[in-house]
Short mmCIF file of C-alpha atoms in Angstrom, two decimals:
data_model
loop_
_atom_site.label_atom_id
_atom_site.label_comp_id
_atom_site.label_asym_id
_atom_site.label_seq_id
_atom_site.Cartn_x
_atom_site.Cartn_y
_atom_site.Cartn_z
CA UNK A 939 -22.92 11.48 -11.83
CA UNK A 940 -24.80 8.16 -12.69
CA UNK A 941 -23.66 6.41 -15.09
CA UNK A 942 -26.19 4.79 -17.80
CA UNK A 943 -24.09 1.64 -18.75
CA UNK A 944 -23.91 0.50 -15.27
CA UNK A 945 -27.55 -0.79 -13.72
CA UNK A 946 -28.86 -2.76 -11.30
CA UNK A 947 -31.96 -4.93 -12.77
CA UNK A 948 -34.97 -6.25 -10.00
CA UNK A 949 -36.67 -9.05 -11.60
CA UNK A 950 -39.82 -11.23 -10.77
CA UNK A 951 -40.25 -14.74 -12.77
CA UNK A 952 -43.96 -15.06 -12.05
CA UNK A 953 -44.47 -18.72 -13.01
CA UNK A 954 -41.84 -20.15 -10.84
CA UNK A 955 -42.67 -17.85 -7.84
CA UNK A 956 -38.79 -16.30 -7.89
CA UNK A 957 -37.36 -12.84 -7.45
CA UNK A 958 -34.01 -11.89 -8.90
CA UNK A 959 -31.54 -8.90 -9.31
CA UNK A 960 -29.16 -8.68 -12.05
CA UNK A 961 -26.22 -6.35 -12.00
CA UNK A 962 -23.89 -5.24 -14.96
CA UNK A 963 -21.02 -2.59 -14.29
CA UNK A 964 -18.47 -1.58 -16.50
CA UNK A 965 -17.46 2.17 -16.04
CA UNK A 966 -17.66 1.98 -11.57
CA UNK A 967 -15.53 -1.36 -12.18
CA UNK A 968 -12.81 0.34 -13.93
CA UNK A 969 -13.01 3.26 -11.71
CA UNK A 970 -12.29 1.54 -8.52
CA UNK A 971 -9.98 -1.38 -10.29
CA UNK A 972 -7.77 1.76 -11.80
CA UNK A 973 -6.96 3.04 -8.39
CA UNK A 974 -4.70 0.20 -7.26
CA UNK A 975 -2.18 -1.88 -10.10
CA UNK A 976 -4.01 -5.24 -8.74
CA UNK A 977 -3.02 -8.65 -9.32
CA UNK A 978 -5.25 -10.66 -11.46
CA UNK A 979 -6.61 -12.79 -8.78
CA UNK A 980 -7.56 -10.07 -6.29
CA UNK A 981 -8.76 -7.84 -9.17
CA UNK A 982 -11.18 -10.64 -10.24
CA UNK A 983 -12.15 -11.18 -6.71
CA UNK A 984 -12.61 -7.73 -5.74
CA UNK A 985 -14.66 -7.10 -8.91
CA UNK A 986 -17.16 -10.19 -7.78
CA UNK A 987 -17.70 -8.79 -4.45
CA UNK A 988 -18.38 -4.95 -6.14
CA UNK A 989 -21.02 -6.42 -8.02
CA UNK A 990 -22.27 -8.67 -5.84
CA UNK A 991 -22.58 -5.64 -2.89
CA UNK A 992 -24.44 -3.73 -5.57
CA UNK A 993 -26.79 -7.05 -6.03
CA UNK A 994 -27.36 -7.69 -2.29
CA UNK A 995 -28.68 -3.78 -1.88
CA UNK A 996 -30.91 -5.24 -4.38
CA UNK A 997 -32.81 -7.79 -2.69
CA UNK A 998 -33.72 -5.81 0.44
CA UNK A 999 -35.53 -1.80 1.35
CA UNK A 1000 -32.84 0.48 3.17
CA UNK A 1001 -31.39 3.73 3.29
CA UNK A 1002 -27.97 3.87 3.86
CA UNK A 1003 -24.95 1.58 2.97
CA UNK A 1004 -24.75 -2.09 2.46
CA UNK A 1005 -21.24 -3.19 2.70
CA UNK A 1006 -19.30 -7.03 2.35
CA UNK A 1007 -15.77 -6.39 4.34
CA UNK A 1008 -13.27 -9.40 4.93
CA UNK A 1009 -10.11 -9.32 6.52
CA UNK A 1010 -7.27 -12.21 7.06
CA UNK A 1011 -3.88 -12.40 7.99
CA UNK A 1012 -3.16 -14.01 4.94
CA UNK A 1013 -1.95 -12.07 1.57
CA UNK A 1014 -5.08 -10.64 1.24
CA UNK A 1015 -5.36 -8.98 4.44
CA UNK A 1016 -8.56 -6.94 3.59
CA UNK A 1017 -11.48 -7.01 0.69
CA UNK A 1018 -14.14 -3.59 1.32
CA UNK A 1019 -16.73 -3.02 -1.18
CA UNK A 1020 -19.72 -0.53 -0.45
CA UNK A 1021 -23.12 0.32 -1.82
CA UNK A 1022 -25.65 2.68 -1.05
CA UNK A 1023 -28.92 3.07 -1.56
CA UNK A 1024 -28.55 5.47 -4.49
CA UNK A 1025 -26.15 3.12 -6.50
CA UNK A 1026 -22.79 4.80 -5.60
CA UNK A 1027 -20.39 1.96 -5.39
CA UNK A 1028 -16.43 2.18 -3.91
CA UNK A 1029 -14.17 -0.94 -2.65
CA UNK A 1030 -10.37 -1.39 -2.36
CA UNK A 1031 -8.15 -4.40 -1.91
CA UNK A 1032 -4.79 -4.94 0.56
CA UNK A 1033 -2.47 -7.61 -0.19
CA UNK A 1034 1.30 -8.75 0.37
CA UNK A 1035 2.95 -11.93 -0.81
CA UNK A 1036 2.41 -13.98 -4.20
CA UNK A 1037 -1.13 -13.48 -5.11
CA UNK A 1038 -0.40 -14.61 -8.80
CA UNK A 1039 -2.95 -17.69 -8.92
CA UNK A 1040 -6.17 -17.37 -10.83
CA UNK A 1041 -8.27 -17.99 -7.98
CA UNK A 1042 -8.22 -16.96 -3.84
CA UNK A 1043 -9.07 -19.25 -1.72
CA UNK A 1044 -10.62 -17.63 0.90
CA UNK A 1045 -10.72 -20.07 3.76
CA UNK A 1046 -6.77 -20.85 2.77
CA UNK A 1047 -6.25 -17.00 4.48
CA UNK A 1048 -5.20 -17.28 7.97
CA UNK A 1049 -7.87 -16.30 10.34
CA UNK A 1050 -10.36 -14.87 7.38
CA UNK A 1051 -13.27 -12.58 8.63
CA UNK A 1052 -16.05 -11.94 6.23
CA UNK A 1053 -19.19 -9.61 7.23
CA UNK A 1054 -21.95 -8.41 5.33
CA UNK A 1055 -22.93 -5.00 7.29
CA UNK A 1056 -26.08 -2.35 6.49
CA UNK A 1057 -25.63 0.99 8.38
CA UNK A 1058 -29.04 2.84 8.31
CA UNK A 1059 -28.99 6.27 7.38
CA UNK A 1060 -32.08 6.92 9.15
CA UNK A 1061 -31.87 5.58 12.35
CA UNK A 1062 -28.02 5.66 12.97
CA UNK A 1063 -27.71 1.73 13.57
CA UNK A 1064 -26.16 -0.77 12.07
CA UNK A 1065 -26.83 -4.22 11.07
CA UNK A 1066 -24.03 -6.90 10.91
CA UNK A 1067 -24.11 -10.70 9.79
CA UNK A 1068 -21.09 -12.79 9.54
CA UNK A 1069 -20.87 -15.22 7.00
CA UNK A 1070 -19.22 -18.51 7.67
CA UNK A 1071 -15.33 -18.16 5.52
CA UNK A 1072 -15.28 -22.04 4.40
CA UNK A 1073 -13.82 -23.73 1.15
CA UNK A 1074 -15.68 -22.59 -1.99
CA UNK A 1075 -16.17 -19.35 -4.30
CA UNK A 1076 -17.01 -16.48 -3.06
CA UNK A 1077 -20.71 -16.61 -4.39
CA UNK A 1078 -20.94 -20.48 -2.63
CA UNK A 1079 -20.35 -18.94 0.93
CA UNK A 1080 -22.81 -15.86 0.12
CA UNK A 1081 -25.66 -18.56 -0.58
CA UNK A 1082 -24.57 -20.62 2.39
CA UNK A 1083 -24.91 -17.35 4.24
CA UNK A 1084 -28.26 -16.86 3.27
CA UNK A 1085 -29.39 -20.61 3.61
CA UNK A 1086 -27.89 -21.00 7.42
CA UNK A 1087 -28.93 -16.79 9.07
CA UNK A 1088 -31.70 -16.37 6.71
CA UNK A 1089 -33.22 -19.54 6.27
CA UNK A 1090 -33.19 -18.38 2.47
CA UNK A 1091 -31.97 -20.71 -0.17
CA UNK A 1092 -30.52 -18.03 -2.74
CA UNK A 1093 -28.29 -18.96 -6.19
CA UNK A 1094 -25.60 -16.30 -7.16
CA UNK A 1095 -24.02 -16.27 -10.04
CA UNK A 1096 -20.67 -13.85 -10.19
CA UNK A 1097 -18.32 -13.07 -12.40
CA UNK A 1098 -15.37 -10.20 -13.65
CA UNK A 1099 -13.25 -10.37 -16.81
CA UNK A 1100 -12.56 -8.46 -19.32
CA UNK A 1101 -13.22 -5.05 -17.56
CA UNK A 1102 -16.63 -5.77 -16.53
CA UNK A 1103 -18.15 -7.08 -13.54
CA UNK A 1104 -21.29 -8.43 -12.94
CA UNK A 1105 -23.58 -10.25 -10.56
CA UNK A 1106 -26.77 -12.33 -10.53
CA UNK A 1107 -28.97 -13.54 -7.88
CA UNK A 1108 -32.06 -15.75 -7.52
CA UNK A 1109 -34.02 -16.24 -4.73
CA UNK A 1110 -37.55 -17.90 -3.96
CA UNK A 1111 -40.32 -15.62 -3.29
CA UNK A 1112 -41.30 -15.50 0.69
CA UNK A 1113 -44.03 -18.35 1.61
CA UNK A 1114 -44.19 -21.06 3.40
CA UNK A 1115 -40.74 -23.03 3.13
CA UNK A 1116 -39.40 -20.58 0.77
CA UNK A 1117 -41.07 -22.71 -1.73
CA UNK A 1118 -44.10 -21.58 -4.20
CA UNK A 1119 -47.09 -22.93 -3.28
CA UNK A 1120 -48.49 -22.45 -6.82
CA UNK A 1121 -45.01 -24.00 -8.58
CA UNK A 1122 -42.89 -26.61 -5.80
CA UNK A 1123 -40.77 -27.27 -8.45
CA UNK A 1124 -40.38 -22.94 -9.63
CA UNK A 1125 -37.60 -22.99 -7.00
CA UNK A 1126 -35.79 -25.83 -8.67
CA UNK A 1127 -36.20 -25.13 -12.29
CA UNK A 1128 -34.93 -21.34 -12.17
CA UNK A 1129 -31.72 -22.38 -10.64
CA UNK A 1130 -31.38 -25.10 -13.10
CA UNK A 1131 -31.62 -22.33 -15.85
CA UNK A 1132 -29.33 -20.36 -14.24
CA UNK A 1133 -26.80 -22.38 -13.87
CA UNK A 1134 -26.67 -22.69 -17.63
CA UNK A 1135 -25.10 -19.11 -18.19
CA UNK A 1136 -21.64 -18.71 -18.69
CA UNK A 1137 -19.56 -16.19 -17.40
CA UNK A 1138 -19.08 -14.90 -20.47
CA UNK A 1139 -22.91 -14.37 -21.06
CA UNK A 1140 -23.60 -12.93 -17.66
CA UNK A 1141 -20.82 -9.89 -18.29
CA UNK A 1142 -21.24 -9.18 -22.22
CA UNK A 1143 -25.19 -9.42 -22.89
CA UNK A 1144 -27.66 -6.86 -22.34
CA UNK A 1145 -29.60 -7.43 -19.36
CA UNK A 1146 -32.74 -8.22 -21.59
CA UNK A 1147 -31.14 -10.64 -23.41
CA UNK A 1148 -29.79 -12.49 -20.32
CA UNK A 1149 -32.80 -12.42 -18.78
CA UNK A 1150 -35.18 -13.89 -21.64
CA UNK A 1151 -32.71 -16.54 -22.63
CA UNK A 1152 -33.01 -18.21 -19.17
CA UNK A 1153 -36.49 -17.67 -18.20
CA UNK A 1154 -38.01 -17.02 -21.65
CA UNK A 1155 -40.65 -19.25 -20.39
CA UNK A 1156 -40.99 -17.90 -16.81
CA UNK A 1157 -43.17 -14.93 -17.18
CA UNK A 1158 -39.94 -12.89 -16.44
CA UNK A 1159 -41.26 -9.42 -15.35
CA UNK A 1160 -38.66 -6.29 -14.73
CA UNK A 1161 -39.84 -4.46 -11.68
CA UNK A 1162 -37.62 -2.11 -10.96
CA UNK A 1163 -34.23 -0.51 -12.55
CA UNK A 1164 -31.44 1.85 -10.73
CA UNK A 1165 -28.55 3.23 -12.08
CA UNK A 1166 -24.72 2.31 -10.54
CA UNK A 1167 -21.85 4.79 -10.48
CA UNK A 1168 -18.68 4.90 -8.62
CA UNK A 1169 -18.39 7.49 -5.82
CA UNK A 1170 -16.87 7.95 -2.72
CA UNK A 1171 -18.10 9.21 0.61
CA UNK A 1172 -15.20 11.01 1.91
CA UNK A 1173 -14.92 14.30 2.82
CA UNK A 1174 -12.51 17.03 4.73
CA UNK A 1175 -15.19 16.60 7.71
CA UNK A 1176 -14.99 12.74 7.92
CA UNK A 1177 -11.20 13.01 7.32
CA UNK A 1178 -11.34 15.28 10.67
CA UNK A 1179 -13.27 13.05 12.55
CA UNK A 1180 -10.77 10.07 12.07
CA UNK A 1181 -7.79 12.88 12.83
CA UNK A 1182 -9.39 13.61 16.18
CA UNK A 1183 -9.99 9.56 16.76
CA UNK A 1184 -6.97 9.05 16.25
CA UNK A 1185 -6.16 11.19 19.15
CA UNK A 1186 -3.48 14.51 19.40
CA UNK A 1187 -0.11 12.13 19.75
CA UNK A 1188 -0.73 10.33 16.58
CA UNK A 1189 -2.01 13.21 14.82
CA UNK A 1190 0.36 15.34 15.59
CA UNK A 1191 3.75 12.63 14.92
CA UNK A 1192 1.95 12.83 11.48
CA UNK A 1193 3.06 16.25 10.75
CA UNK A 1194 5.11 16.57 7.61
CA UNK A 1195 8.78 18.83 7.39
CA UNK A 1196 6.51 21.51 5.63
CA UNK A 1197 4.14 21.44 8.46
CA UNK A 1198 1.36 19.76 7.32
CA UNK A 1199 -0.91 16.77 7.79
CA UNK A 1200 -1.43 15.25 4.15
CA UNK A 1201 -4.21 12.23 4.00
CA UNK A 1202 -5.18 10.24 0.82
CA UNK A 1203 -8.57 8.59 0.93
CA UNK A 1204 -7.61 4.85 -0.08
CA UNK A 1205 -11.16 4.75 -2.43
CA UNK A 1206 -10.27 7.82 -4.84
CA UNK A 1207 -7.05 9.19 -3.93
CA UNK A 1208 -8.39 12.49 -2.67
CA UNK A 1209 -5.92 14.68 -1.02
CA UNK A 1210 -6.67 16.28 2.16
CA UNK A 1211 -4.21 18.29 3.66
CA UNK A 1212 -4.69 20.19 7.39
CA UNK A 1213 -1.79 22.40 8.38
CA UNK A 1214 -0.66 23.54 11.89
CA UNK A 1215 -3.69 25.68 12.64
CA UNK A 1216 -5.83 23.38 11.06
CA UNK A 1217 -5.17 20.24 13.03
CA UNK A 1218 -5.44 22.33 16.01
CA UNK A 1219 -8.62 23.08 15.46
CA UNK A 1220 -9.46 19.50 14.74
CA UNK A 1221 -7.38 18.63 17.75
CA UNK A 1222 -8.94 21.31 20.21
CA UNK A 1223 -10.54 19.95 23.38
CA UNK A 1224 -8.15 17.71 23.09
CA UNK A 1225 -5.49 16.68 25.86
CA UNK A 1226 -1.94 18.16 24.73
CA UNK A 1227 0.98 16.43 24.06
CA UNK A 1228 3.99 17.00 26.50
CA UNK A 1229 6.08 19.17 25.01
CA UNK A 1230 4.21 20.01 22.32
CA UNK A 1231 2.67 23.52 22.96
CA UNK A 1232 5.71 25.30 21.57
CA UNK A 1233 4.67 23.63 18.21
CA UNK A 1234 1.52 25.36 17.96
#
């Protein structure tokens, strides 16, 4: 069910020739920060990149899901936040080790991955960029991102405290250099302004309030709203499709003493459970383990 207090905002600030999204969540935040007891500094992190996945599907047309994934071999060995093109949001967090400090450094992880990926619903294929893991914030290597593959300059702004989340990003309308024609210095001046909001500002104030105290004198226009909600996509089908990937020796050596297969989706803690029978049918087709067909 959608939730009303969590929105994504599309913005166009007409004077300066800029485009902008604007996300607030609050209710999909807590649902997918409740699932895990995280430590402050990957809750905080975890709760930038939710809102700033929910931003990014924002600033482009697609059906499907837009998703920022990062793995290391560090402490935080993985970071995977999802949005779709209805506004369901999940993510999750992995970790080991002291991850007490109040900020990650993500290029400190050992051999850190990061990947902003857009799997199209409608034609089945999927869309990958990786994004360059170097010292900074989190919202510093998404615009460097944008500025190197894109050839986009973009300005987020991202922040998560006090059981909100939120995410804000700027970037210039398309033309030639990526710079108004009407406005050079548009570009310029909106990411002046927005680099006057706090944190504090950017999670607590309505949207319209954030909004027409930076570019009061922009021409700000709101052209388009959606609503943001936590949900997941599993299911007992896609659970059976990663049973059979998985293959019949793995499958099977996951059998529990009262016969069954149990697996708990990692985004909302749904149980699945497949029993003998079950996993055979998930199974069939499938070469046999030796010395397993007296199990079945």
């Amino acid at each position: 069910m959608q939730n009303p207090t969590d929105h994504l905002h599309r913005f166009l600030l007409e004077r300066a020739g800029v485009s902008g999204v604007l996300v607030q969540l609050e209710d999909a935040w807590r649902e997918v920060a409740g699932r895990s007891d995280y430590p402050p500094a990957v809750s905080a992190l975890l709760g930038q990149a939710l809102a700033a996945t929910a931003a990014l599907s924002g600033t482009i047309k697609f059906s499907g899901n837009l998703s920022l994934h990062l793995r290391s071999k560090g402490d935080l060995s993985l970071l995977f936040t999802e949005c779709n093109d209805e506004g369901r949001l999940r993510g999750l967090a992995q970790w080991h080790g002291d991850t007490a400090d109040a900020m990650i450094d993500l290029a400190g992880q050992p051999e850190p991955l990061l990947a902003i990926t857009i799997d199209n619903a409608e034609t089945g294929q999927r869309q990958q960029g990786l994004v360059p893991v170097e010292h900074g914030t989190l919202a510093q290597l998404l615009e460097g991102y944008f500025e190197r593959s894109e050839q986009l300059p973009s300005h987020i702004r991202l922040g998560c405290a006090g059981g909100r989340a939120a995410a804000l990003i700027l970037q210039p309308l398309a033309s030639s250099g990526g710079v108004s024609q009407t406005d050079p210095d548009g570009w310029n001046r909106a990411r002046h302004l927005a680099a006057t909001l706090s944190e504090s500002e950017l999670l607590q104030l309505p949207p319209e309030q954030v909004l027409l105290r930076l570019f009061h004198e922009e021409d700000v226009r709101l052209t388009g709203e959606r609503n943001l909600f936590f949900g997941c996509q599993c299911s007992r089908e896609r659970v059976a499709a990663v049973l059979r990937n998985l293959g019949r020796s793995e499958s099977e050596a996951a059998l529990q003493p009262d016969g069954r297969v149990e697996v708990t989706c990692e985004f909302c803690n749904t149980r699945y459970h497949f029993d003998r029978v079950d996993l055979e049918q998930v199974l069939r087709d499938l070469p046999e383990t030796p010395g397993s067909a007296a199990t079945h």
